[in-house]
Amino acid sequence: EEIKIPMPWGHISGKWWGPTNKQPIIAIHGWQDNAGTFDNLASLLPSNIAILNIDLPGHGFSSHLPDGQFYYVFWDGVFILRRIIKYYKWDKVSLLGHSLGGAISFLYAASYPDEVNHLISLDIVSPAVQDVTKIASLTGEYIDKFLKYELLSLDNVPCYEYDEMLDIVYKAYDGSITKESAEILMKRGIEPAYSRGKYVFSRDARLKVAFLGMPSLELVLTYASQIKCAYLNIRAVPGLKFERSEYYYAVLEKIKVQARKFEYHEVEGSHHVHLDAPEKIVSIITNFLL
């Protein structure tokens, strides 16, 4: 079922799978993906489990942030999650996040440690800790790119035939998804350019430069030490490549200390294994939720 949740600047869209009389797990997609990323997984979960897959701002069918506003995707996500939870008046929640969505879920569970039951994180543990010299050297370039992207509108962004678009999406993921998976993401990721009889990407171009304001390792580890819920991390192998993979395991060790329950699993697959081959992880998730 398609849903819309009102926000001060527009709305957040989502897909509600399973019983609507049960509180759902909130599922959050990765950067420049959309709620469709969980379609295949949601269809395999037991029928008594409800799941709400949301489109983050600027993604899928959700409203873009207001003109002139920069996307601080990690922190924006925590605010969005809080607004959704307040809207539904839920006291405690369970979270499922892939990539960026897993990092947002991590920050939420650390910020509201007594209000999260379960956290399931797919091929991510926290916001990526990047080399500070790299961040400092790229800041000016990022700001100028943002100013360029914000001038783009539906009338002047590139438009493509459907098959062209499918090729662009498939190649952009560099082997992380199949063509079938690319088509699933495209259902919420493109829209007709009516004036030109082709298609455009519906996501906000400003998202391409959304990685300013990244936390330090010290801050990430401090957040990790505040997580108390039941915690499941599924790492895809080879999965996503990290600048410093040792940080991934350092953060997990911190979480393990306080978490009510802790599980770590490795599965063979790409960064989008949950979309391409959900049968590899569905039983791990189902057993964890029991």
PDB file of C-alpha atoms in Angstrom:
ATOM      1  CA  GLU A   1       0.000   0.000   0.000  1.00  0.00           C
ATOM      2  CA  GLU A   2       1.344   3.437  -0.976  1.00  0.00           C
ATOM      3  CA  ILE A   3       1.365   5.971   1.856  1.00  0.00           C
ATOM      4  CA  LYS A   4       2.139   9.677   2.253  1.00  0.00           C
ATOM      5  CA  ILE A   5       3.284  11.261   5.505  1.00  0.00           C
ATOM      6  CA  PRO A   6       2.971  15.070   5.698  1.00  0.00           C
ATOM      7  CA  MET A   7       6.145  17.076   6.326  1.00  0.00           C
ATOM      8  CA  PRO A   8       6.567  20.858   6.785  1.00  0.00           C
ATOM      9  CA  TRP A   9       7.947  21.176   3.212  1.00  0.00           C
ATOM     10  CA  GLY A  10       5.836  18.477   1.495  1.00  0.00           C
ATOM     11  CA  HIS A  11       5.601  14.755   2.193  1.00  0.00           C
ATOM     12  CA  ILE A  12       7.480  11.502   2.675  1.00  0.00           C
ATOM     13  CA  SER A  13       6.246   8.623   0.517  1.00  0.00           C
ATOM     14  CA  GLY A  14       6.447   4.974   1.406  1.00  0.00           C
ATOM     15  CA  LYS A  15       5.216   1.438   0.800  1.00  0.00           C
ATOM     16  CA  TRP A  16       3.518  -0.452   3.608  1.00  0.00           C
ATOM     17  CA  TRP A  17       3.857  -4.228   3.279  1.00  0.00           C
ATOM     18  CA  GLY A  18       1.929  -6.708   5.410  1.00  0.00           C
ATOM     19  CA  PRO A  19      -0.799  -6.165   8.002  1.00  0.00           C
ATOM     20  CA  THR A  20      -1.798  -2.513   8.462  1.00  0.00           C
ATOM     21  CA  ASN A  21      -3.098  -3.181  11.979  1.00  0.00           C
ATOM     22  CA  LYS A  22       0.431  -4.009  13.204  1.00  0.00           C
ATOM     23  CA  GLN A  23       3.251  -1.572  13.848  1.00  0.00           C
ATOM     24  CA  PRO A  24       5.740  -2.023  11.005  1.00  0.00           C
ATOM     25  CA  ILE A  25       9.501  -2.237  10.922  1.00  0.00           C
ATOM     26  CA  ILE A  26      10.670   1.039   9.354  1.00  0.00           C
ATOM     27  CA  ALA A  27      12.980   0.306   6.415  1.00  0.00           C
ATOM     28  CA  ILE A  28      15.339   2.973   5.051  1.00  0.00           C
ATOM     29  CA  HIS A  29      17.102   2.707   1.698  1.00  0.00           C
ATOM     30  CA  GLY A  30      20.594   3.711   0.585  1.00  0.00           C
ATOM     31  CA  TRP A  31      21.896   6.909  -1.010  1.00  0.00           C
ATOM     32  CA  GLN A  32      20.190   7.650  -4.354  1.00  0.00           C
ATOM     33  CA  ASP A  33      18.106   4.442  -4.105  1.00  0.00           C
ATOM     34  CA  ASN A  34      14.457   4.432  -2.980  1.00  0.00           C
ATOM     35  CA  ALA A  35      11.856   2.363  -1.117  1.00  0.00           C
ATOM     36  CA  GLY A  36      11.794  -0.151  -3.990  1.00  0.00           C
ATOM     37  CA  THR A  37      15.143  -1.489  -2.759  1.00  0.00           C
ATOM     38  CA  PHE A  38      13.243  -3.624  -0.206  1.00  0.00           C
ATOM     39  CA  ASP A  39      10.472  -4.923  -2.524  1.00  0.00           C
ATOM     40  CA  ASN A  40      12.021  -8.357  -3.060  1.00  0.00           C
ATOM     41  CA  LEU A  41      12.941  -8.803   0.610  1.00  0.00           C
ATOM     42  CA  ALA A  42       9.555  -7.609   1.910  1.00  0.00           C
ATOM     43  CA  SER A  43       7.740 -10.094  -0.334  1.00  0.00           C
ATOM     44  CA  LEU A  44       9.659 -12.993   1.289  1.00  0.00           C
ATOM     45  CA  LEU A  45       9.123 -12.021   4.937  1.00  0.00           C
ATOM     46  CA  PRO A  46       6.483 -13.930   6.950  1.00  0.00           C
ATOM     47  CA  SER A  47       2.990 -12.539   6.301  1.00  0.00           C
ATOM     48  CA  ASN A  48       2.568 -11.490   9.946  1.00  0.00           C
ATOM     49  CA  ILE A  49       5.497  -9.025   9.718  1.00  0.00           C
ATOM     50  CA  ALA A  50       4.608  -5.489   8.647  1.00  0.00           C
ATOM     51  CA  ILE A  51       7.260  -3.302   7.037  1.00  0.00           C
ATOM     52  CA  LEU A  52       7.145   0.357   6.014  1.00  0.00           C
ATOM     53  CA  ASN A  53       9.706   1.192   3.321  1.00  0.00           C
ATOM     54  CA  ILE A  54      10.162   4.953   3.089  1.00  0.00           C
ATOM     55  CA  ASP A  55      11.585   7.209   0.380  1.00  0.00           C
ATOM     56  CA  LEU A  56      14.004   9.687   1.961  1.00  0.00           C
ATOM     57  CA  PRO A  57      13.621  13.374   0.936  1.00  0.00           C
ATOM     58  CA  GLY A  58      14.664  13.959  -2.664  1.00  0.00           C
ATOM     59  CA  HIS A  59      14.390  10.227  -3.438  1.00  0.00           C
ATOM     60  CA  GLY A  60      11.601   8.153  -4.984  1.00  0.00           C
ATOM     61  CA  PHE A  61       8.161   9.740  -4.657  1.00  0.00           C
ATOM     62  CA  SER A  62       9.057  11.939  -1.654  1.00  0.00           C
ATOM     63  CA  SER A  63       9.207  15.731  -1.871  1.00  0.00           C
ATOM     64  CA  HIS A  64      12.555  17.370  -2.484  1.00  0.00           C
ATOM     65  CA  LEU A  65      13.880  19.638   0.253  1.00  0.00           C
ATOM     66  CA  PRO A  66      13.110  23.356  -0.242  1.00  0.00           C
ATOM     67  CA  ASP A  67      15.135  25.413  -2.713  1.00  0.00           C
ATOM     68  CA  GLY A  68      18.465  26.573  -1.347  1.00  0.00           C
ATOM     69  CA  GLN A  69      18.720  23.830   1.277  1.00  0.00           C
ATOM     70  CA  PHE A  70      21.726  21.506   1.403  1.00  0.00           C
ATOM     71  CA  TYR A  71      21.218  17.779   2.024  1.00  0.00           C
ATOM     72  CA  TYR A  72      23.032  16.590   5.149  1.00  0.00           C
ATOM     73  CA  VAL A  73      21.737  13.107   4.441  1.00  0.00           C
ATOM     74  CA  PHE A  74      22.700  11.369   7.691  1.00  0.00           C
ATOM     75  CA  TRP A  75      21.325  14.033  10.001  1.00  0.00           C
ATOM     76  CA  ASP A  76      18.319  14.787   7.766  1.00  0.00           C
ATOM     77  CA  GLY A  77      17.436  11.109   8.002  1.00  0.00           C
ATOM     78  CA  VAL A  78      17.361  11.135  11.802  1.00  0.00           C
ATOM     79  CA  PHE A  79      15.003  14.131  11.759  1.00  0.00           C
ATOM     80  CA  ILE A  80      12.766  12.434   9.172  1.00  0.00           C
ATOM     81  CA  LEU A  81      12.634   9.239  11.207  1.00  0.00           C
ATOM     82  CA  ARG A  82      11.707  11.188  14.332  1.00  0.00           C
ATOM     83  CA  ARG A  83       8.959  13.054  12.489  1.00  0.00           C
ATOM     84  CA  ILE A  84       7.508   9.786  11.103  1.00  0.00           C
ATOM     85  CA  ILE A  85       7.562   8.113  14.528  1.00  0.00           C
ATOM     86  CA  LYS A  86       5.888  11.145  16.142  1.00  0.00           C
ATOM     87  CA  TYR A  87       3.299  11.229  13.339  1.00  0.00           C
ATOM     88  CA  TYR A  88       2.259   7.619  14.040  1.00  0.00           C
ATOM     89  CA  LYS A  89       2.665   8.064  17.830  1.00  0.00           C
ATOM     90  CA  TRP A  90       4.846   4.965  18.167  1.00  0.00           C
ATOM     91  CA  ASP A  91       6.678   4.573  21.487  1.00  0.00           C
ATOM     92  CA  LYS A  92       9.329   2.077  20.372  1.00  0.00           C
ATOM     93  CA  VAL A  93      10.369   1.093  16.877  1.00  0.00           C
ATOM     94  CA  SER A  94      12.335  -1.515  14.959  1.00  0.00           C
ATOM     95  CA  LEU A  95      14.587  -0.298  12.150  1.00  0.00           C
ATOM     96  CA  LEU A  96      15.975  -1.908   9.002  1.00  0.00           C
ATOM     97  CA  GLY A  97      18.531   0.056   7.024  1.00  0.00           C
ATOM     98  CA  HIS A  98      20.684  -0.539   3.971  1.00  0.00           C
ATOM     99  CA  SER A  99      23.817   1.562   3.410  1.00  0.00           C
ATOM    100  CA  LEU A 100      22.844   5.205   4.133  1.00  0.00           C
ATOM    101  CA  GLY A 101      19.641   3.875   5.723  1.00  0.00           C
ATOM    102  CA  GLY A 102      21.679   1.679   8.066  1.00  0.00           C
ATOM    103  CA  ALA A 103      23.819   4.666   9.054  1.00  0.00           C
ATOM    104  CA  ILE A 104      20.695   6.745   9.762  1.00  0.00           C
ATOM    105  CA  SER A 105      19.255   3.880  11.839  1.00  0.00           C
ATOM    106  CA  PHE A 106      22.544   3.686  13.768  1.00  0.00           C
ATOM    107  CA  LEU A 107      22.374   7.409  14.615  1.00  0.00           C
ATOM    108  CA  TYR A 108      18.708   7.127  15.611  1.00  0.00           C
ATOM    109  CA  ALA A 109      19.257   4.086  17.849  1.00  0.00           C
ATOM    110  CA  ALA A 110      22.159   5.891  19.535  1.00  0.00           C
ATOM    111  CA  SER A 111      20.185   9.135  19.952  1.00  0.00           C
ATOM    112  CA  TYR A 112      17.075   7.395  21.339  1.00  0.00           C
ATOM    113  CA  PRO A 113      18.521   4.247  22.945  1.00  0.00           C
ATOM    114  CA  ASP A 114      15.393   3.466  24.994  1.00  0.00           C
ATOM    115  CA  GLU A 115      13.019   3.845  22.048  1.00  0.00           C
ATOM    116  CA  VAL A 116      14.396   1.214  19.645  1.00  0.00           C
ATOM    117  CA  ASN A 117      13.627  -2.523  19.882  1.00  0.00           C
ATOM    118  CA  HIS A 118      15.641  -3.893  16.945  1.00  0.00           C
ATOM    119  CA  LEU A 119      18.200  -2.508  14.521  1.00  0.00           C
ATOM    120  CA  ILE A 120      19.004  -4.502  11.375  1.00  0.00           C
ATOM    121  CA  SER A 121      21.855  -3.014   9.366  1.00  0.00           C
ATOM    122  CA  LEU A 122      22.714  -4.234   5.858  1.00  0.00           C
ATOM    123  CA  ASP A 123      26.312  -3.849   4.623  1.00  0.00           C
ATOM    124  CA  ILE A 124      26.972  -0.789   6.782  1.00  0.00           C
ATOM    125  CA  VAL A 125      27.508  -0.169  10.470  1.00  0.00           C
ATOM    126  CA  SER A 126      27.617   3.631  10.820  1.00  0.00           C
ATOM    127  CA  PRO A 127      28.250   6.784   8.808  1.00  0.00           C
ATOM    128  CA  ALA A 128      31.509   6.145   6.950  1.00  0.00           C
ATOM    129  CA  VAL A 129      34.505   7.715   8.661  1.00  0.00           C
ATOM    130  CA  GLN A 130      36.504   9.501   5.982  1.00  0.00           C
ATOM    131  CA  ASP A 131      40.001  10.927   5.862  1.00  0.00           C
ATOM    132  CA  VAL A 132      39.717  14.444   7.337  1.00  0.00           C
ATOM    133  CA  THR A 133      42.266  15.873   4.889  1.00  0.00           C
ATOM    134  CA  LYS A 134      40.146  14.568   2.009  1.00  0.00           C
ATOM    135  CA  ILE A 135      36.987  16.155   3.438  1.00  0.00           C
ATOM    136  CA  ALA A 136      38.744  19.489   3.967  1.00  0.00           C
ATOM    137  CA  SER A 137      40.211  19.532   0.462  1.00  0.00           C
ATOM    138  CA  LEU A 138      36.850  18.743  -1.200  1.00  0.00           C
ATOM    139  CA  THR A 139      34.640  21.194   0.699  1.00  0.00           C
ATOM    140  CA  GLY A 140      34.921  24.131  -1.700  1.00  0.00           C
ATOM    141  CA  GLU A 141      34.389  21.897  -4.716  1.00  0.00           C
ATOM    142  CA  TYR A 142      31.293  20.364  -3.092  1.00  0.00           C
ATOM    143  CA  ILE A 143      29.741  23.760  -2.384  1.00  0.00           C
ATOM    144  CA  ASP A 144      30.264  24.932  -5.974  1.00  0.00           C
ATOM    145  CA  LYS A 145      28.801  21.675  -7.341  1.00  0.00           C
ATOM    146  CA  PHE A 146      25.767  22.128  -5.105  1.00  0.00           C
ATOM    147  CA  LEU A 147      25.221  25.657  -6.433  1.00  0.00           C
ATOM    148  CA  LYS A 148      25.372  24.253  -9.981  1.00  0.00           C
ATOM    149  CA  TYR A 149      22.985  21.353  -9.298  1.00  0.00           C
ATOM    150  CA  GLU A 150      20.380  23.545  -7.611  1.00  0.00           C
ATOM    151  CA  LEU A 151      19.903  25.444 -10.886  1.00  0.00           C
ATOM    152  CA  LEU A 152      18.693  22.263 -12.609  1.00  0.00           C
ATOM    153  CA  SER A 153      14.945  21.858 -13.064  1.00  0.00           C
ATOM    154  CA  LEU A 154      12.801  19.257 -14.815  1.00  0.00           C
ATOM    155  CA  ASP A 155      13.016  21.441 -17.918  1.00  0.00           C
ATOM    156  CA  ASN A 156      16.795  21.441 -18.191  1.00  0.00           C
ATOM    157  CA  VAL A 157      17.977  18.119 -16.749  1.00  0.00           C
ATOM    158  CA  PRO A 158      19.049  15.448 -19.257  1.00  0.00           C
ATOM    159  CA  CYS A 159      16.224  13.207 -20.494  1.00  0.00           C
ATOM    160  CA  TYR A 160      16.464   9.729 -22.005  1.00  0.00           C
ATOM    161  CA  GLU A 161      14.534   6.912 -23.647  1.00  0.00           C
ATOM    162  CA  TYR A 162      13.531   4.176 -21.177  1.00  0.00           C
ATOM    163  CA  ASP A 163      16.112   1.654 -22.437  1.00  0.00           C
ATOM    164  CA  GLU A 164      18.858   4.293 -22.324  1.00  0.00           C
ATOM    165  CA  MET A 165      17.907   5.062 -18.756  1.00  0.00           C
ATOM    166  CA  LEU A 166      17.980   1.385 -17.802  1.00  0.00           C
ATOM    167  CA  ASP A 167      21.533   1.121 -19.156  1.00  0.00           C
ATOM    168  CA  ILE A 168      22.607   4.255 -17.266  1.00  0.00           C
ATOM    169  CA  VAL A 169      21.183   2.978 -13.970  1.00  0.00           C
ATOM    170  CA  TYR A 170      22.594  -0.522 -14.412  1.00  0.00           C
ATOM    171  CA  LYS A 171      26.091   0.761 -15.254  1.00  0.00           C
ATOM    172  CA  ALA A 172      26.055   3.367 -12.470  1.00  0.00           C
ATOM    173  CA  TYR A 173      25.853   0.593  -9.872  1.00  0.00           C
ATOM    174  CA  ASP A 174      29.018  -0.966 -11.276  1.00  0.00           C
ATOM    175  CA  GLY A 175      27.960  -4.592 -10.885  1.00  0.00           C
ATOM    176  CA  SER A 176      26.181  -4.119  -7.550  1.00  0.00           C
ATOM    177  CA  ILE A 177      22.728  -4.816  -9.026  1.00  0.00           C
ATOM    178  CA  THR A 178      21.203  -6.893 -11.824  1.00  0.00           C
ATOM    179  CA  LYS A 179      19.206  -5.323 -14.665  1.00  0.00           C
ATOM    180  CA  GLU A 180      16.033  -6.687 -13.046  1.00  0.00           C
ATOM    181  CA  SER A 181      16.934  -4.879  -9.817  1.00  0.00           C
ATOM    182  CA  ALA A 182      17.666  -1.696 -11.763  1.00  0.00           C
ATOM    183  CA  GLU A 183      14.131  -1.835 -13.173  1.00  0.00           C
ATOM    184  CA  ILE A 184      12.682  -2.183  -9.668  1.00  0.00           C
ATOM    185  CA  LEU A 185      14.531   0.957  -8.511  1.00  0.00           C
ATOM    186  CA  MET A 186      13.480   2.802 -11.670  1.00  0.00           C
ATOM    187  CA  LYS A 187       9.776   2.379 -10.815  1.00  0.00           C
ATOM    188  CA  ARG A 188      10.218   5.075  -8.163  1.00  0.00           C
ATOM    189  CA  GLY A 189      13.337   6.699  -9.576  1.00  0.00           C
ATOM    190  CA  ILE A 190      12.216   8.124 -12.921  1.00  0.00           C
ATOM    191  CA  GLU A 191       9.327  10.191 -14.240  1.00  0.00           C
ATOM    192  CA  PRO A 192       8.087  11.167 -17.693  1.00  0.00           C
ATOM    193  CA  ALA A 193       9.442  14.373 -19.216  1.00  0.00           C
ATOM    194  CA  TYR A 194       6.076  15.119 -20.809  1.00  0.00           C
ATOM    195  CA  SER A 195       7.278  17.976 -22.975  1.00  0.00           C
ATOM    196  CA  ARG A 196       9.883  15.761 -24.612  1.00  0.00           C
ATOM    197  CA  GLY A 197       8.340  12.296 -24.629  1.00  0.00           C
ATOM    198  CA  LYS A 198      11.228  10.789 -22.658  1.00  0.00           C
ATOM    199  CA  TYR A 199      12.156  10.218 -19.002  1.00  0.00           C
ATOM    200  CA  VAL A 200      14.142  12.080 -16.360  1.00  0.00           C
ATOM    201  CA  PHE A 201      15.571  10.982 -13.019  1.00  0.00           C
ATOM    202  CA  SER A 202      13.148  12.102 -10.321  1.00  0.00           C
ATOM    203  CA  ARG A 203      15.669  12.243  -7.478  1.00  0.00           C
ATOM    204  CA  ASP A 204      17.060  15.627  -6.474  1.00  0.00           C
ATOM    205  CA  ALA A 205      20.355  16.368  -8.271  1.00  0.00           C
ATOM    206  CA  ARG A 206      21.563  18.128  -5.095  1.00  0.00           C
ATOM    207  CA  LEU A 207      21.907  14.695  -3.474  1.00  0.00           C
ATOM    208  CA  LYS A 208      25.075  14.115  -5.499  1.00  0.00           C
ATOM    209  CA  VAL A 209      26.992  16.367  -3.088  1.00  0.00           C
ATOM    210  CA  ALA A 210      25.354  15.410   0.193  1.00  0.00           C
ATOM    211  CA  PHE A 211      28.397  14.356   2.187  1.00  0.00           C
ATOM    212  CA  LEU A 212      29.478  17.416   4.133  1.00  0.00           C
ATOM    213  CA  GLY A 213      29.224  17.308   7.930  1.00  0.00           C
ATOM    214  CA  MET A 214      30.535  13.753   8.303  1.00  0.00           C
ATOM    215  CA  PRO A 215      31.228  12.593  11.889  1.00  0.00           C
ATOM    216  CA  SER A 216      34.691  11.752  13.200  1.00  0.00           C
ATOM    217  CA  LEU A 217      35.687   8.254  14.340  1.00  0.00           C
ATOM    218  CA  GLU A 218      35.596   9.451  17.949  1.00  0.00           C
ATOM    219  CA  LEU A 219      32.000  10.642  17.585  1.00  0.00           C
ATOM    220  CA  VAL A 220      30.908   7.453  15.763  1.00  0.00           C
ATOM    221  CA  LEU A 221      32.416   5.261  18.508  1.00  0.00           C
ATOM    222  CA  THR A 222      30.699   7.355  21.178  1.00  0.00           C
ATOM    223  CA  TYR A 223      27.356   6.940  19.413  1.00  0.00           C
ATOM    224  CA  ALA A 224      28.025   3.185  19.092  1.00  0.00           C
ATOM    225  CA  SER A 225      28.502   2.878  22.852  1.00  0.00           C
ATOM    226  CA  GLN A 226      24.969   4.268  23.399  1.00  0.00           C
ATOM    227  CA  ILE A 227      23.123   1.614  21.360  1.00  0.00           C
ATOM    228  CA  LYS A 228      21.173  -0.746  23.645  1.00  0.00           C
ATOM    229  CA  CYS A 229      18.657  -2.477  21.360  1.00  0.00           C
ATOM    230  CA  ALA A 230      18.862  -5.925  19.793  1.00  0.00           C
ATOM    231  CA  TYR A 231      21.344  -5.487  16.940  1.00  0.00           C
ATOM    232  CA  LEU A 232      21.886  -7.450  13.708  1.00  0.00           C
ATOM    233  CA  ASN A 233      24.575  -6.621  11.154  1.00  0.00           C
ATOM    234  CA  ILE A 234      24.677  -8.454   7.808  1.00  0.00           C
ATOM    235  CA  ARG A 235      27.862  -7.821   5.848  1.00  0.00           C
ATOM    236  CA  ALA A 236      27.912  -8.627   2.143  1.00  0.00           C
ATOM    237  CA  VAL A 237      31.143 -10.147   0.822  1.00  0.00           C
ATOM    238  CA  PRO A 238      32.676  -8.483  -1.146  1.00  0.00           C
ATOM    239  CA  GLY A 239      29.959  -5.860  -0.599  1.00  0.00           C
ATOM    240  CA  LEU A 240      30.750  -2.180  -0.205  1.00  0.00           C
ATOM    241  CA  LYS A 241      34.391  -1.111  -0.181  1.00  0.00           C
ATOM    242  CA  PHE A 242      35.351   1.130   2.740  1.00  0.00           C
ATOM    243  CA  GLU A 243      38.339   3.471   3.015  1.00  0.00           C
ATOM    244  CA  ARG A 244      39.224   1.972   6.403  1.00  0.00           C
ATOM    245  CA  SER A 245      37.495  -1.393   6.815  1.00  0.00           C
ATOM    246  CA  GLU A 246      38.993  -1.825  10.294  1.00  0.00           C
ATOM    247  CA  TYR A 247      36.702   0.980  11.511  1.00  0.00           C
ATOM    248  CA  TYR A 248      33.673  -1.182  10.603  1.00  0.00           C
ATOM    249  CA  TYR A 249      34.730  -3.839  13.098  1.00  0.00           C
ATOM    250  CA  ALA A 250      35.824  -1.319  15.737  1.00  0.00           C
ATOM    251  CA  VAL A 251      32.311   0.158  15.713  1.00  0.00           C
ATOM    252  CA  LEU A 252      30.728  -3.318  15.908  1.00  0.00           C
ATOM    253  CA  GLU A 253      32.857  -4.116  18.966  1.00  0.00           C
ATOM    254  CA  LYS A 254      31.560  -0.968  20.682  1.00  0.00           C
ATOM    255  CA  ILE A 255      27.946  -1.856  19.887  1.00  0.00           C
ATOM    256  CA  LYS A 256      28.423  -5.408  21.155  1.00  0.00           C
ATOM    257  CA  VAL A 257      29.188  -4.152  24.686  1.00  0.00           C
ATOM    258  CA  GLN A 258      25.785  -2.539  25.346  1.00  0.00           C
ATOM    259  CA  ALA A 259      23.432  -4.239  22.860  1.00  0.00           C
ATOM    260  CA  ARG A 260      20.667  -6.346  24.421  1.00  0.00           C
ATOM    261  CA  LYS A 261      21.383  -8.969  21.748  1.00  0.00           C
ATOM    262  CA  PHE A 262      24.089  -8.915  19.068  1.00  0.00           C
ATOM    263  CA  GLU A 263      24.454 -10.854  15.812  1.00  0.00           C
ATOM    264  CA  TYR A 264      26.909 -10.495  12.945  1.00  0.00           C
ATOM    265  CA  HIS A 265      26.614 -12.491   9.724  1.00  0.00           C
ATOM    266  CA  GLU A 266      28.524 -12.478   6.439  1.00  0.00           C
ATOM    267  CA  VAL A 267      26.813 -13.496   3.204  1.00  0.00           C
ATOM    268  CA  GLU A 268      28.243 -13.796  -0.270  1.00  0.00           C
ATOM    269  CA  GLY A 269      26.956 -11.051  -2.514  1.00  0.00           C
ATOM    270  CA  SER A 270      27.129  -7.475  -3.688  1.00  0.00           C
ATOM    271  CA  HIS A 271      26.313  -4.326  -1.720  1.00  0.00           C
ATOM    272  CA  HIS A 272      22.699  -4.809  -2.889  1.00  0.00           C
ATOM    273  CA  VAL A 273      22.421  -8.501  -1.955  1.00  0.00           C
ATOM    274  CA  HIS A 274      19.100  -7.724  -0.196  1.00  0.00           C
ATOM    275  CA  LEU A 275      17.655  -6.665  -3.572  1.00  0.00           C
ATOM    276  CA  ASP A 276      19.404  -9.121  -5.905  1.00  0.00           C
ATOM    277  CA  ALA A 277      19.290 -12.236  -3.700  1.00  0.00           C
ATOM    278  CA  PRO A 278      17.053 -11.606  -0.657  1.00  0.00           C
ATOM    279  CA  GLU A 279      16.703 -15.362  -0.084  1.00  0.00           C
ATOM    280  CA  LYS A 280      20.285 -15.268   1.278  1.00  0.00           C
ATOM    281  CA  ILE A 281      19.320 -13.027   4.196  1.00  0.00           C
ATOM    282  CA  VAL A 282      15.585 -13.421   4.835  1.00  0.00           C
ATOM    283  CA  SER A 283      15.947 -16.354   7.272  1.00  0.00           C
ATOM    284  CA  ILE A 284      18.694 -14.517   9.208  1.00  0.00           C
ATOM    285  CA  ILE A 285      16.361 -11.535   9.641  1.00  0.00           C
ATOM    286  CA  THR A 286      13.294 -13.642  10.479  1.00  0.00           C
ATOM    287  CA  ASN A 287      15.148 -15.678  13.119  1.00  0.00           C
ATOM    288  CA  PHE A 288      16.613 -12.516  14.638  1.00  0.00           C
ATOM    289  CA  LEU A 289      13.148 -10.990  15.043  1.00  0.00           C
ATOM    290  CA  LEU A 290      11.725 -14.074  16.824  1.00  0.00           C
TER     291      LEU A 290
END
